[in-house]
Short mmCIF file of C-alpha atoms in Angstrom, two decimals:
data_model
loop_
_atom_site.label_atom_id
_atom_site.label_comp_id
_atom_site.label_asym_id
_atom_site.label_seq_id
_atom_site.Cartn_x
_atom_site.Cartn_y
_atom_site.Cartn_z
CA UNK A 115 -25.12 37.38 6.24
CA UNK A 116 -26.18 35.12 3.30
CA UNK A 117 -22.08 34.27 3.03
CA UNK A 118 -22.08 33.15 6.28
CA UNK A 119 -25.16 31.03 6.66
CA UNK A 120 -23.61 29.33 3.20
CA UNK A 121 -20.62 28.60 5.42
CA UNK A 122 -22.28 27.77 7.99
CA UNK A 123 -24.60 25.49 5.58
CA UNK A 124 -21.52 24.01 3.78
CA UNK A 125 -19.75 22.93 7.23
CA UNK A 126 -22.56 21.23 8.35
CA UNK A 127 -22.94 19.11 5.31
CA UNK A 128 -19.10 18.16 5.82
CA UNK A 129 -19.66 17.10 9.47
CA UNK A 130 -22.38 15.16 8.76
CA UNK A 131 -20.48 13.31 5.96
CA UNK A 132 -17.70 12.51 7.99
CA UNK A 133 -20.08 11.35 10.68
CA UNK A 134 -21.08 9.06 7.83
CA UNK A 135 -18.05 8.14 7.19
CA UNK A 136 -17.24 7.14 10.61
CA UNK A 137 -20.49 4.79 10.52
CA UNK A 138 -19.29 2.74 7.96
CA UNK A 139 -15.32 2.24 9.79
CA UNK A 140 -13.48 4.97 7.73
CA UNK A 141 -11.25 7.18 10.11
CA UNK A 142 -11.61 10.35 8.29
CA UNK A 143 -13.13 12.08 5.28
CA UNK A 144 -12.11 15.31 3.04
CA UNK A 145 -13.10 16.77 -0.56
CA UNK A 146 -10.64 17.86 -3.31
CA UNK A 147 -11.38 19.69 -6.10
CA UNK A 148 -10.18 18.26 -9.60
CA UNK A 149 -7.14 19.94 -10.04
CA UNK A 150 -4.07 17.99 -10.31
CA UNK A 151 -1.73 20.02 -12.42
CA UNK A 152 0.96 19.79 -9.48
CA UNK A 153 0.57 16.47 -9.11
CA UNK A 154 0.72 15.40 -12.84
CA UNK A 155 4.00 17.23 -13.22
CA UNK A 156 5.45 15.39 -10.43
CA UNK A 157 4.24 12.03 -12.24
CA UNK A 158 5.55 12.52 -15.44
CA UNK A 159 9.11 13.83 -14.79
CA UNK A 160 8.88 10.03 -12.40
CA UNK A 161 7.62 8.65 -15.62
CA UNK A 162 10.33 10.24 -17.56
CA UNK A 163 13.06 8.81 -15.12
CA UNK A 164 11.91 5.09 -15.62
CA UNK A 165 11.45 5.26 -11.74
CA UNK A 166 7.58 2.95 -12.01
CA UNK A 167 10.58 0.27 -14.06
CA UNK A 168 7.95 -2.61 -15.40
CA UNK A 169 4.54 -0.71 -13.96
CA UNK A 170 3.36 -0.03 -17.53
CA UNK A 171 -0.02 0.69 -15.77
CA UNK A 172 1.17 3.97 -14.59
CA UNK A 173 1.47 5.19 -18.15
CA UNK A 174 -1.31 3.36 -19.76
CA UNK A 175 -4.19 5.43 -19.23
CA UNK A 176 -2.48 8.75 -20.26
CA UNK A 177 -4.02 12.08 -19.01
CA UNK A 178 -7.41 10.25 -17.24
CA UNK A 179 -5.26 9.67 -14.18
CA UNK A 180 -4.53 13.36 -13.66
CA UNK A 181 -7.58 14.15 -14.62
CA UNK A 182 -10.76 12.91 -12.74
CA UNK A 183 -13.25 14.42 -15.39
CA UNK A 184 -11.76 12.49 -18.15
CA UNK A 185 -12.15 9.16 -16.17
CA UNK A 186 -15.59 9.46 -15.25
CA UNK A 187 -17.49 11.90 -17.00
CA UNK A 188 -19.25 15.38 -15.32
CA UNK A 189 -16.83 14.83 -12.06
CA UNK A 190 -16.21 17.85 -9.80
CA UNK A 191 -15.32 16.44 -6.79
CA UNK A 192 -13.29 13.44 -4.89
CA UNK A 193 -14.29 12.14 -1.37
CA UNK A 194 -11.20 11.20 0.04
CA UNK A 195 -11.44 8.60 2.72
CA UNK A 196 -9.37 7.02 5.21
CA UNK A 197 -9.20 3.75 6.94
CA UNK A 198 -6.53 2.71 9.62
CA UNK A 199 -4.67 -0.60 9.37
CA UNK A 200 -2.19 -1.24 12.03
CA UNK A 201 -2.71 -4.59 13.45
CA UNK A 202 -1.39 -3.65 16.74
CA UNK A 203 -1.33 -7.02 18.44
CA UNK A 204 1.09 -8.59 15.49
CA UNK A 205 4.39 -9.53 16.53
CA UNK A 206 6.95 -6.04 16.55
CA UNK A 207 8.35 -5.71 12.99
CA UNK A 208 11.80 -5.03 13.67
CA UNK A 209 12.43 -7.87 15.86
CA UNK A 210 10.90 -10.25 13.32
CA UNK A 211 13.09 -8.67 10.60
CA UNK A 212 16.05 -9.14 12.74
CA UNK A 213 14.77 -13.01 13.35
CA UNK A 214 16.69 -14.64 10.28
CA UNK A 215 14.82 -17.44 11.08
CA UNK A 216 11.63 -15.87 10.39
CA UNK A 217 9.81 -13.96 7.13
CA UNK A 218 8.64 -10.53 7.63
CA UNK A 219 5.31 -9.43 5.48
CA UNK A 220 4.16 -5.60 5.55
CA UNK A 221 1.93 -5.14 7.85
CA UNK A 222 -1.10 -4.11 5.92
CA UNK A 223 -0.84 -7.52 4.04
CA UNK A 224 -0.97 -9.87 7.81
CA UNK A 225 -5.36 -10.11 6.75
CA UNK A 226 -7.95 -10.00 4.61
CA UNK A 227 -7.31 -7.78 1.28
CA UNK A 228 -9.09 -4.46 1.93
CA UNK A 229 -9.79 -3.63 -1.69
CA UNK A 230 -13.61 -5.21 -1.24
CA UNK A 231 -13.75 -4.16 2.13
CA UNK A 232 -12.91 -0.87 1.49
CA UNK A 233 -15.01 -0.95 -1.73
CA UNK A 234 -18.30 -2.33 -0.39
CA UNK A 235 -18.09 0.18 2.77
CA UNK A 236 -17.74 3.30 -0.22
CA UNK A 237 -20.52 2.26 -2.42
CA UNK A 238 -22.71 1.94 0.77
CA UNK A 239 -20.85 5.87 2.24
CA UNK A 240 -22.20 6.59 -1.71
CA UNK A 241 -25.08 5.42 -1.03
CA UNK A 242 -25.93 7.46 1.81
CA UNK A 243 -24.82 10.67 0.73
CA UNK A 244 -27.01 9.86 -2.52
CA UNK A 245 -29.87 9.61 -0.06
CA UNK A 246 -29.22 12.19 2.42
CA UNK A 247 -28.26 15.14 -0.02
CA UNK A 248 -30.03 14.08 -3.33
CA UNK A 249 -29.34 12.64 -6.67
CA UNK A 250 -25.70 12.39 -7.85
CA UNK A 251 -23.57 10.63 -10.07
CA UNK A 252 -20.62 9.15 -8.63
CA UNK A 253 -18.09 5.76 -8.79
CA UNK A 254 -16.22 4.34 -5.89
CA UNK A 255 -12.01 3.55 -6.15
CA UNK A 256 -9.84 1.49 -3.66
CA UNK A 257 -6.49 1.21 -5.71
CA UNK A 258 -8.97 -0.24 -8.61
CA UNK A 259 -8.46 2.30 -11.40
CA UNK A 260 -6.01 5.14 -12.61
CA UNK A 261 -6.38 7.70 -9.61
CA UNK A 262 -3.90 9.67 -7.92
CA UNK A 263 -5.21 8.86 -4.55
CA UNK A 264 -2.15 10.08 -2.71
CA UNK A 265 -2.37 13.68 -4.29
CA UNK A 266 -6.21 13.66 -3.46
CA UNK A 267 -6.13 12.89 -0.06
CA UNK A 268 -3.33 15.41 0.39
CA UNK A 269 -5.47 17.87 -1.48
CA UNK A 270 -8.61 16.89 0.62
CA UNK A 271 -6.40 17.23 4.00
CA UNK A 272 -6.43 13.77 4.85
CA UNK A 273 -2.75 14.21 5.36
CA UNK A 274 0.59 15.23 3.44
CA UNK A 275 2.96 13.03 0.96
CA UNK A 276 6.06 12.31 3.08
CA UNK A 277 9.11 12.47 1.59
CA UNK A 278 9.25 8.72 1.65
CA UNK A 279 6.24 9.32 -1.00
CA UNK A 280 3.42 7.83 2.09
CA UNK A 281 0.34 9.79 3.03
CA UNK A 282 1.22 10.98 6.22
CA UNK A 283 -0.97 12.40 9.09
CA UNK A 284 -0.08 13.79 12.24
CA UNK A 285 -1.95 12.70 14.59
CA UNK A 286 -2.43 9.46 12.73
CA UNK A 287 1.09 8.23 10.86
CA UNK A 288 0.45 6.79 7.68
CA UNK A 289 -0.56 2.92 8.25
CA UNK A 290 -3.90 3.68 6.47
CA UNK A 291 -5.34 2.65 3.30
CA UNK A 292 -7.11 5.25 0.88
CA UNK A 293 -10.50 5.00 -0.99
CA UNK A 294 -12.34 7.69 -3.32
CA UNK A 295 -16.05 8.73 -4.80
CA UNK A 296 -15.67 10.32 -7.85
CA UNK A 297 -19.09 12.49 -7.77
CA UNK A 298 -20.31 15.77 -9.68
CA UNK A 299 -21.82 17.25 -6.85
CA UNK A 300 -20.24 20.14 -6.40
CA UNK A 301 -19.57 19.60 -2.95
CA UNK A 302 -17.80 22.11 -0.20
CA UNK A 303 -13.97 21.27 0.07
CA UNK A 304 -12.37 20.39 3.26
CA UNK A 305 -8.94 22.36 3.27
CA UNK A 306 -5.57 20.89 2.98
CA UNK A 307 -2.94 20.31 5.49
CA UNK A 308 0.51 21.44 5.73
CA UNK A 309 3.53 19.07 5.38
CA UNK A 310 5.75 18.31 8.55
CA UNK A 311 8.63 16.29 7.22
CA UNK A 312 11.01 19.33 7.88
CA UNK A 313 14.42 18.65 7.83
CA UNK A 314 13.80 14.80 9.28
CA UNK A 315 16.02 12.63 6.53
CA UNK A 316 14.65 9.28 8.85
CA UNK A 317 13.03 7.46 6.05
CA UNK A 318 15.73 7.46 3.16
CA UNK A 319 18.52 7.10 5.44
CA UNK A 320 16.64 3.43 6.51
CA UNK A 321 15.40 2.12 3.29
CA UNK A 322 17.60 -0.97 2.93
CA UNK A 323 18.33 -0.53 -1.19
CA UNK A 324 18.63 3.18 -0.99
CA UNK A 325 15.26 3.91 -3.31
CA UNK A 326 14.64 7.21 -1.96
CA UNK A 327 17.26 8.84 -4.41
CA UNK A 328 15.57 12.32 -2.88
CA UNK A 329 13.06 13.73 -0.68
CA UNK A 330 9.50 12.83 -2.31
CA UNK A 331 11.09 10.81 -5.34
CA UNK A 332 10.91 6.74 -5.00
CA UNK A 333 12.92 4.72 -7.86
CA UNK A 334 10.35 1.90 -7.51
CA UNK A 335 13.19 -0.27 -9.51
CA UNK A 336 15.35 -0.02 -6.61
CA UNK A 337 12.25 -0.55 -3.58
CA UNK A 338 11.66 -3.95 -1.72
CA UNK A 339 7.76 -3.60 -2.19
CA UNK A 340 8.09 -3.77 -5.90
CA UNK A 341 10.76 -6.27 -5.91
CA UNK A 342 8.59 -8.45 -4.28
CA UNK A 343 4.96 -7.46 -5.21
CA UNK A 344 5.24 -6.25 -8.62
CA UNK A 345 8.45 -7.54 -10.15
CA UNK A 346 7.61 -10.92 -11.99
CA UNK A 347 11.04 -11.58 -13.06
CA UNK A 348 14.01 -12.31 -11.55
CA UNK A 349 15.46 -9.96 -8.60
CA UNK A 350 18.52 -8.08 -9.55
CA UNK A 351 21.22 -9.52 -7.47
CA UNK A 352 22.25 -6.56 -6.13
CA UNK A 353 19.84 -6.09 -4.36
CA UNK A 354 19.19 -9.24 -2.66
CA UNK A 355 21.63 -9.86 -0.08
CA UNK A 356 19.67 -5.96 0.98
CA UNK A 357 16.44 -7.76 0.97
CA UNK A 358 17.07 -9.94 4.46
CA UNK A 359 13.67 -11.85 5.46
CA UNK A 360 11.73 -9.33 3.80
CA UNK A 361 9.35 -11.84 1.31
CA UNK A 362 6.31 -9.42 0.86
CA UNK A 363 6.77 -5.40 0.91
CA UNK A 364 9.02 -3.66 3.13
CA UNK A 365 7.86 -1.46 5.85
CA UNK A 366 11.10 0.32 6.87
CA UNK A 367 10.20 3.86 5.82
CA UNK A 368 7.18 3.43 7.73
CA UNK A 369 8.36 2.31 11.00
CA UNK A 370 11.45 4.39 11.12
CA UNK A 371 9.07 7.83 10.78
CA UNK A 372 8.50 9.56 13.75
CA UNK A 373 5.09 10.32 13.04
CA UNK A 374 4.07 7.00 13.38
CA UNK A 375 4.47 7.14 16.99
CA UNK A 376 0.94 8.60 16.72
CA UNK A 377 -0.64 5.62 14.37
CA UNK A 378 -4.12 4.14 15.51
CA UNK A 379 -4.44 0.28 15.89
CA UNK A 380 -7.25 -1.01 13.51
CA UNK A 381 -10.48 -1.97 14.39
CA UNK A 382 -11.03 -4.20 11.87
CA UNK A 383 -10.86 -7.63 12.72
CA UNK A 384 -10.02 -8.78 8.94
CA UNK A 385 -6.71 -6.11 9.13
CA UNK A 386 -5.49 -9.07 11.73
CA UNK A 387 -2.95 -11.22 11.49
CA UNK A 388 -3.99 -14.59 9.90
CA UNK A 389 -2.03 -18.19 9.76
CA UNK A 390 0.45 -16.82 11.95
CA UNK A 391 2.15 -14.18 9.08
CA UNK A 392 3.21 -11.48 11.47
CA UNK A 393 6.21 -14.08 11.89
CA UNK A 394 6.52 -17.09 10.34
CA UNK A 395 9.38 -19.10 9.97
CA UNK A 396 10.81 -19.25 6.56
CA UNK A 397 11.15 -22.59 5.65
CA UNK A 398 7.86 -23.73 6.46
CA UNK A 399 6.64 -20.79 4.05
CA UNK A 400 8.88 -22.64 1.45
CA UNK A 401 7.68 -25.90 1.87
CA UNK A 402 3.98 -24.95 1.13
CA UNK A 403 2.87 -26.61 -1.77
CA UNK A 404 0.91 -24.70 -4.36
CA UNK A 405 -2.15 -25.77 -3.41
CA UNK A 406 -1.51 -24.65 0.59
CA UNK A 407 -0.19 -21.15 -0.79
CA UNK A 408 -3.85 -20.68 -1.81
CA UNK A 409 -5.38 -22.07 0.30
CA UNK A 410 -4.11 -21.00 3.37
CA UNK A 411 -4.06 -17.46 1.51
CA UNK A 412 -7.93 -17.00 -0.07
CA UNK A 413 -8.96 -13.33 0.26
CA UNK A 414 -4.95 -12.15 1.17
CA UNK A 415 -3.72 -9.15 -0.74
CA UNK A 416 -0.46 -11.70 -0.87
CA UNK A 417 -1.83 -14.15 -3.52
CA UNK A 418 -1.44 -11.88 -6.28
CA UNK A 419 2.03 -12.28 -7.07
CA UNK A 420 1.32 -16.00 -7.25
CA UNK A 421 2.95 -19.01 -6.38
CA UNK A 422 6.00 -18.71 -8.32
CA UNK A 423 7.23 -15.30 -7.10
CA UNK A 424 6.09 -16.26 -3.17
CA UNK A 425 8.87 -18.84 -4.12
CA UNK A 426 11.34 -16.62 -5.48
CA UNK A 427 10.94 -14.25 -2.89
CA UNK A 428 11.54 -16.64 -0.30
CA UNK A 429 14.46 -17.93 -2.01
CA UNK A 430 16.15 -14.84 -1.46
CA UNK A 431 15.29 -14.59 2.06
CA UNK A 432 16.57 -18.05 2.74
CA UNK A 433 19.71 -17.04 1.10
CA UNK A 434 20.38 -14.34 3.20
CA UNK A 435 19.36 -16.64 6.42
CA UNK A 436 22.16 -18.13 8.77
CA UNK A 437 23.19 -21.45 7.36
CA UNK A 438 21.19 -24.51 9.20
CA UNK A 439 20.42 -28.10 7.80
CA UNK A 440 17.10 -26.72 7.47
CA UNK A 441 17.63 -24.04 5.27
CA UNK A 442 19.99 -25.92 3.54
CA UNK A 443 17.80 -28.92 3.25
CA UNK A 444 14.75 -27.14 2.15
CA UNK A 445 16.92 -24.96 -0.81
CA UNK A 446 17.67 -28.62 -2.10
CA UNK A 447 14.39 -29.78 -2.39
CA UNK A 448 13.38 -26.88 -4.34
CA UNK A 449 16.51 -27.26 -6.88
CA UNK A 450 15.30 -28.97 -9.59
CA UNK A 451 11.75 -27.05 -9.57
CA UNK A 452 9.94 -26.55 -12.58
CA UNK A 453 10.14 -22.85 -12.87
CA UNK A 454 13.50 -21.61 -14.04
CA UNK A 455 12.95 -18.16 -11.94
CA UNK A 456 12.74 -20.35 -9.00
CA UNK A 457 15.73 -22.09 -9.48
CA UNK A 458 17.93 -19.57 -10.39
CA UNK A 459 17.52 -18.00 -7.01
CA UNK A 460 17.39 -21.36 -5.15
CA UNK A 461 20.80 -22.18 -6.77
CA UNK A 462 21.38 -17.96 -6.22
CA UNK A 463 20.78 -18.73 -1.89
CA UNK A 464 22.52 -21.80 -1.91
CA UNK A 465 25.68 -20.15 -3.41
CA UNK A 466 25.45 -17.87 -0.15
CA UNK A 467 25.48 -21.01 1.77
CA UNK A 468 28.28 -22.05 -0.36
CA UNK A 469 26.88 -24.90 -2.02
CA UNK A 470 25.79 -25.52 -5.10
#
């Protein structure tokens, strides 16, 4: 009887948290243990395969990232939150990537950068627990320190790693960010999910650059989203004629998966599209000066890569455009720019024009 009044105890704690959750505009919540022995395996035969290419932070931290407990001291737990992202009124991906005309951004980058979001709504979810249940340490992550959020949520049943290497839920997709609270409560766990990939090969059959070399394995050297976003040098040409208008991430895996059939529009306002970036038009992306590029993008996930790889990137895209005076003309006036990466792909587009 004691057993099942624990139970009984132990779920209602987990409701209430995830009515919590819910309060502050996260979708879902679930609890992991610390153990991510599977997951670290997986992580260093990537590692071992060169797959993160110039991601040095991946390694950096050695064992704290598969380990929770040696990243913040006295840990026993991981809240594992969710928060949905589809901006459902942007304009439909594919036909802006088949719009040579126009760029096409990943949709979770169209607003506002959730990383404070997302981190102000966890220290206040913290916050409440903290009050509601008692006295705990704990320290809130959105993509801000080496965790294996992926492996967590999967763990804490927020959903299962695709084989495109995406969180995915079923009755939810995967266009969601992640967030965790690193606490040593020793708090009930919420039970893991199943995966339901099955035999679907959807996701590496679309990728444009072929970077899922095998189910659940991403050579990030070979994916759009880190040629783009975390790539500072120059593209391998190779792979840019695969890039089309693609300037910021690549979505393909995502929108190709049949699960996301099921994926939730947003409800915040600050996931919306802003200055128009669920389909621009490429050249007046290129003519931006530096100053509009941040301006026009304060408090976008996009301004990270900085000015000189938004140019870059755009390059490419504008190389792989029909040819038009405008394209044309707006390659030339970037030709003798002061940044040798940019010119080397301006002169790299205008070849596929065939100028020079």
């Amino acid at each position: 009887m004691k057993e099942k009044k624990t139970a009984i105890a132990e779920q209602d704690l987990l409701s209430r948290m995830q009515r919590w959750a819910r309060s502050y505009g996260f979708q879902a919540l679930g609890v992991s243990g610390i153990d991510l022995s599977e997951a670290e395996r997986h992580l260093q035969d990537w590692l071992a395969k060169g797959f993160h290419g110039e991601m040095s932070f991946m390694e950096k931290h050695g064992s704290k990232r598969t380990h929770p407990e040696q990243l913040i001291d006295g840990t026993l737990r991981v809240i594992s939150v969710r928060m949905d992202y589809w901006p459902g009124e942007a304009a439909e991906p594919w036909k802006v990537m088949a719009d040579g005309e126009k760029a096409f951004i990943s949709r979770y980058a169209l607003g506002r950068d959730y990383h404070k979001l997302m981190r102000k709504r966890l220290a206040k979810l913290a916050a409440k627990i903290e009050r509601e249940i008692g006295p705990m340490g704990y320290r809130v992550f959105t993509d801000s320190a080496p965790v294996m959020e992926k492996a967590i949520a999967e763990k804490a049943g927020i959903g299962w790693i695709g084989k495109h290497s995406n969180v995915l839920n079923r009755d939810h997709g995967s266009y969601f960010f992640l967030g965790e609270i690193y606490t040593d409560l020793p708090l009930p766990l919420t039970d893991s999910t199943t995966a339901h990939c099955g035999s679907c090969t959807a996701c590496p059959d679309v990728c444009p650059t072929q970077a899922i070399v095998a189910p659940y394995q991403v050579d990030a050297r070979r994916c759009i989203s880190y040629l783009t976003i975390e790539l500072r040098g120059s593209i391998p040409e190779e792979f840019r004629p695969l890039m089309g208008n693609r300037i910021y991430g690549c979505d393909d895996c995502q929108l190709i998966c049949p699960w996301n059939k099921y994926a939730q529009s947003t409800v915040e306002p600050d996931y919306l599209p802003r200055e128009g970036l669920d389909a621009p038009q490429l050249v007046d992306l290129f003519n931006w000066t530096e100053q509009d590029f941040l301006q026009k993008l304060e408090g976008s996930p996009i301004r990270r890569i900085g000015y000189e790889c938004w140019l870059r990137n755009i390059a490419v895209a504008l190389g792989n455009a029909d040819s038009s005076t405008a394209v044309v003309t707006a390659l030339k006036q970037k030709q003798a720019h002061e940044s040798s990466l940019v010119r080397e792909h301006v002169n790299w587009a205008l070849a596929q024009h065939g100028l020079s």
